[in-house]
């Protein structure tokens, strides 16, 4: 196709009607906002559930303020739904759905995604999936109480839980969610591979695009076996097959293998885009090129490959062949190497930079600092000997919140504060943002440090109350502290919500490039028009040319031609 | 005009882009890669469970390998007609393209018909998905495969209608190759399922 026009589609078309423009839009920027909306709403639900869970644990079997009594069955359902919602309906829609959709076309210099209608289908599939999942609260027997991992035979035999449609709907919602992100992943990859602007070689791609691409590949190649597993579980539940039922010749461990073959790579699917956002922000707010760009890319790919051979570290105490534990211990410790390299590269990028502590930078730094705690405690759980003690305790709960909160929540907030001006054309309020950051930072640690201590003390996960355990009674104050902190952490999100809504109407106009950044999205209007760029961007340089000696400005946009000679006009 | 002046905008959402590989081809290959993992997970589970548990061969002895063999031939032939349709479209032989697409659709339907006949017979003999782990895998895997065949039939039928009505010839011939890739993939899956379920 030899389309040679430089005109942009949107400007020549008649304005579409309300439904086409805002609801059933095919514009990647609108779709990104829809993902953000779904993610935000589901985060409210997931947050409310964490309040109920924490209240029950701090004050067992007392009515929860604003809710009432939480029974054991409801407690199990709340824990299950909290995990499911936060991983599949908050983290993925936020970091892949919203950020990937918004950034990939803008950062590679394309007018839209490769398959705009497929994109619309994927966001609406996710919407339906969310409705199905939420509806499971209201069916007879309640929502699934089988844990977000859906371990068999608990999830397999209806009479073990009393939840029939609750678990069926949970499976259907997951299937729809997977379908949605499979379509999204195909779209992301095709766009990043094929829609790059002239001059945008793979080695000039911003790191967040590399991370989104790697995350998409990991997702596409790891979710398949779990889709197969979900079909088997569904058949077990509805047609009484015996895939996972020992009495019928099946094997419960098979589910754990199928689940974690996907479940562990999934951690990197949501973590990598968070790292990508943090890397972009570190470079911009320290006015420094990324330290070791190619090393980071190679590390990301290495982590992606290794992520397929670590899954059984979730199963050290499951009863699998113990000879399997040692190799999986080795690969698990090994995967910390590429992540350590990325973390060191982040620190080296900051080293000697002229750092300015804007809100996105604060969240990115907070994410880095807390992620290190999550990474280091992962070593404990990756070594089989230590894991035998820690497995199934609150140490694990604290550990994975220390890996996912920094990447998803800190990384996600960093990304929102950083790209909000591009998304909505206005700046967010700085003071409210700083209040939001410090309260989140303090109370996040205040929730999960006590949980580490509880876990070391032997407190088991997935129990309704610790009252039956005499040895845990002296540790009960830790539960109370964690619960007060969790309530404060939830309330600390109010400044963000106020800021988000207020800035939509009253924020300072952002201009094209408020952060003086190099990547292509900052070379177009805020918010970008339909079609993104008024002229085809052509890329001449790497994405992180900050503080280049001899230049008049400390940033050089990717589309600035060589030799520069003229000053960069940044309006 | 040079290809660097090509504009990738909403104007041309299906633009072939500035790279040499068409977007549709990249998209379909990634879709197939994820599909390989779906069937790969099921097939691996089947093989591992079968190796570690006895008694499957007795259950497997009841499948009708004659019908399975016939179906293999039907599906392989449909892959041939699909390839012939694609090659006819590349020579711009429009009637021939439509004919071979119709043949592909009919062979796909024949495959489903034979499969349905098999299912009926097996269910009448009392072999349900709950009759044993072999039967669970048999119904689960061939059922999922049949859903994929159904999807392929819908896609191929759409292309047949496009070929007859003429829309296929407005620069959309390339998409026929993507449908072909999918159809061949469905065929290849069956090539794995057939020996695993019928011949072992």
PDB file of C-alpha atoms in Angstrom, chain A residues 28-30 32-33 96-107 113 188 419-420 422-424 521 527-528 532:
ATOM      1  CA  UNK A  28      -6.807   3.704  21.228  1.00  0.00           C
ATOM      2  CA  UNK A  29      -6.764   6.732  23.535  1.00  0.00           C
ATOM      3  CA  UNK A  30     -10.468   6.439  24.333  1.00  0.00           C
ATOM      4  CA  UNK A  32      -7.190   3.315  27.156  1.00  0.00           C
ATOM      5  CA  UNK A  33      -9.422   5.572  29.246  1.00  0.00           C
ATOM      6  CA  UNK A  96      -1.492  -3.314  29.930  1.00  0.00           C
ATOM      7  CA  UNK A  97      -5.001  -2.170  29.003  1.00  0.00           C
ATOM      8  CA  UNK A  98      -4.723   1.516  29.806  1.00  0.00           C
ATOM      9  CA  UNK A  99      -0.989   2.205  29.640  1.00  0.00           C
ATOM     10  CA  UNK A 100      -0.196  -0.195  26.798  1.00  0.00           C
ATOM     11  CA  UNK A 101      -3.094   1.042  24.705  1.00  0.00           C
ATOM     12  CA  UNK A 102      -2.366   4.676  25.307  1.00  0.00           C
ATOM     13  CA  UNK A 103       1.394   4.536  24.930  1.00  0.00           C
ATOM     14  CA  UNK A 104       2.259   1.961  22.277  1.00  0.00           C
ATOM     15  CA  UNK A 105       0.834   3.818  19.252  1.00  0.00           C
ATOM     16  CA  UNK A 106       1.929   7.227  20.562  1.00  0.00           C
ATOM     17  CA  UNK A 107       5.441   6.135  21.461  1.00  0.00           C
ATOM     18  CA  UNK A 113      -3.349   0.288  17.051  1.00  0.00           C
ATOM     19  CA  UNK A 188       0.103  -4.777  21.091  1.00  0.00           C
ATOM     20  CA  UNK A 419       0.990  10.740  31.402  1.00  0.00           C
ATOM     21  CA  UNK A 420      -2.174  12.408  32.773  1.00  0.00           C
ATOM     22  CA  UNK A 422      -0.925  13.867  27.746  1.00  0.00           C
ATOM     23  CA  UNK A 423      -4.146  11.929  28.320  1.00  0.00           C
ATOM     24  CA  UNK A 424      -6.313  14.841  29.427  1.00  0.00           C
ATOM     25  CA  UNK A 521       4.067  11.167  22.557  1.00  0.00           C
ATOM     26  CA  UNK A 527      -4.503  15.397  24.398  1.00  0.00           C
ATOM     27  CA  UNK A 528      -3.447  14.104  20.978  1.00  0.00           C
ATOM     28  CA  UNK A 532      -2.304  11.224  17.018  1.00  0.00           C
TER      29      UNK A 532
END
